[in-house]
C-alpha positions as semicolon CSV with decimal commas, in nm:
position;residue;x (nm);y (nm);z (nm)
1;M;4,424;17,988;16,638
2;P;4,403;17,996;17,007
3;A;4,132;17,816;17,256
4;T;3,784;18,034;17,264
5;F;3,837;18,227;17,543
6;S;4,148;18,430;17,317
7;L;3,943;18,450;17,021
8;Q;3,698;18,690;17,162
9;R;3,999;18,916;17,265
10;L;4,056;18,832;16,908
11;L;3,754;18,922;16,758
12;R;3,766;19,256;16,993
13;R;4,140;19,362;16,864
14;Q;4,013;19,343;16,495
15;G;3,673;19,593;16,571
16;M;3,476;19,242;16,576
17;R;3,195;19,154;16,787
18;S;3,223;18,853;16,987
19;T;2,906;18,647;16,896
20;D;2,792;18,307;16,906
21;Q;2,803;18,256;16,528
22;R;3,164;18,362;16,551
23;H;3,297;18,117;16,764
24;A;3,067;17,841;16,551
25;I;3,221;17,944;16,241
26;I;3,582;17,953;16,404
27;D;3,560;17,645;16,599
28;A;3,357;17,439;16,277
29;L;3,697;17,522;16,139
30;R;3,950;17,385;16,390
31;R;3,726;17,089;16,336
32;I;3,801;16,973;16,000
33;G;4,034;17,209;15,836
34;P;4,053;17,432;15,567
35;A;3,648;17,379;15,397
36;S;3,429;17,602;15,108
37;P;3,177;17,819;15,299
38;S;2,928;17,498;15,216
39;D;3,171;17,225;15,381
40;I;3,167;17,471;15,691
41;H;2,770;17,524;15,666
42;Q;2,738;17,167;15,653
43;E;2,960;17,117;15,978
44;L;2,809;17,362;16,170
45;L;2,370;17,201;16,111
46;T;2,571;16,796;16,190
47;S;2,650;17,018;16,509
48;R;2,322;17,176;16,535
49;H;2,384;17,566;16,432
50;Y;2,093;17,649;16,222
51;L;2,277;17,953;16,075
52;S;2,301;18,035;15,705
53;P;2,482;18,000;15,414
54;V;2,475;18,348;15,416
55;T;2,563;18,376;15,728
56;V;2,913;18,221;15,675
57;Y;2,979;18,384;15,408
58;R;2,934;18,703;15,575
59;N;3,131;18,625;15,806
60;L;3,402;18,414;15,671
61;A;3,470;18,791;15,468
62;A;3,501;18,904;15,793
63;F;3,748;18,711;15,924
64;F;3,949;18,748;15,583
65;D;3,929;19,090;15,614
66;A;4,070;19,121;16,005
67;G;4,297;18,836;15,926
68;L;4,167;18,554;16,138
69;I;4,143;18,275;15,837
70;H;4,288;18,266;15,498
71;K;4,163;18,144;15,155
72;H;4,382;17,931;14,965
73;P;4,447;18,103;14,635
74;S;4,424;17,819;14,437
75;D;4,089;17,569;14,513
76;G;3,880;17,823;14,728
77;R;3,910;17,673;15,039
78;Y;3,893;17,930;15,401
79;F;4,087;17,816;15,657
80;L;4,232;17,987;16,039
81;C;4,553;18,146;15,991
82;S;4,872;18,070;16,272
83;A;5,032;18,365;16,168
84;I;4,787;18,624;16,287
85;G;4,925;18,990;16,329
86;I;5,247;18,876;16,176
87;R;5,273;19,054;15,837
88;G;5,471;18,956;15,503
89;P;5,369;18,658;15,274
90;H;5,295;18,341;15,424
91;E;5,406;18,014;15,279
92;L;5,184;17,687;15,234
93;L;5,221;17,384;15,212
94;Q;4,953;17,195;15,117
95;C;4,889;16,763;15,092
96;T;4,781;16,623;14,724
97;R;4,684;16,351;14,883
98;C;4,458;16,377;15,215
99;G;4,482;16,714;15,164
100;R;4,597;16,906;15,528
101;V;4,759;17,245;15,450
102;Q;4,948;17,367;15,687
103;E;5,040;17,721;15,720
104;V;5,433;17,804;15,767
105;R;5,647;18,035;15,906
106;S;6,030;18,152;15,724
107;N;6,209;18,423;15,628
108;N;6,261;18,214;15,295
109;W;6,032;18,429;15,133
110;K;6,011;18,727;15,329
111;D;6,117;19,038;15,088
112;L;5,928;18,832;14,798
113;P;5,697;19,074;14,736
114;K;5,958;19,377;14,772
115;R;6,072;19,232;14,475
116;I;5,771;19,215;14,413
117;E;5,684;19,570;14,403
118;R;6,005;19,697;14,280
119;G;6,123;19,469;14,011
120;Y;5,696;19,475;13,852
121;G;5,576;19,864;13,919
122;F;5,304;19,594;14,184
123;R;5,156;19,713;14,470
124;I;5,148;19,455;14,671
125;S;4,796;19,432;14,943
126;S;4,859;19,053;15,089
127;C;5,073;18,749;14,907
128;V;5,075;18,358;14,990
129;I;5,326;18,095;14,859
130;A;5,144;17,713;14,800
131;T;5,322;17,477;14,789
132;F;5,226;17,171;14,662
133;G;5,340;16,774;14,788
134;V;5,271;16,443;15,001
135;C;5,309;16,496;15,409
136;D;5,524;16,308;15,603
137;E;5,174;16,109;15,779
138;C;5,100;16,031;15,411
139;E;5,442;15,894;15,260
140;I;5,468;15,610;15,518
């Protein structure tokens, strides 16, 4: 995710207002990485941003709908999108030891949604592929 000044442009481009609350939530996600809404709320309280849990939930939902963040398919944690505006499947690599989630972009899965739609008659609205393993830092 670009620096805060670029966040204003991203929000406007998505038809969203740029508010201090939204910046605080994005900054909290930058600091703590993948997190549940309650973890994000606690981080905001720790950093002296007194937002209600409802405000956090509503903004996370708006960010998700705008494609600025992802929600991990297996554990529901939110994290920043590193490929904003890029269509197609998102590949997530999650370390089973430290919990770190890394988003990668490749052409490996590019045609998967179309193949599924053709083969199963299932209309896909989004596609996230999660792969679990151990990251380099935990292997050491």
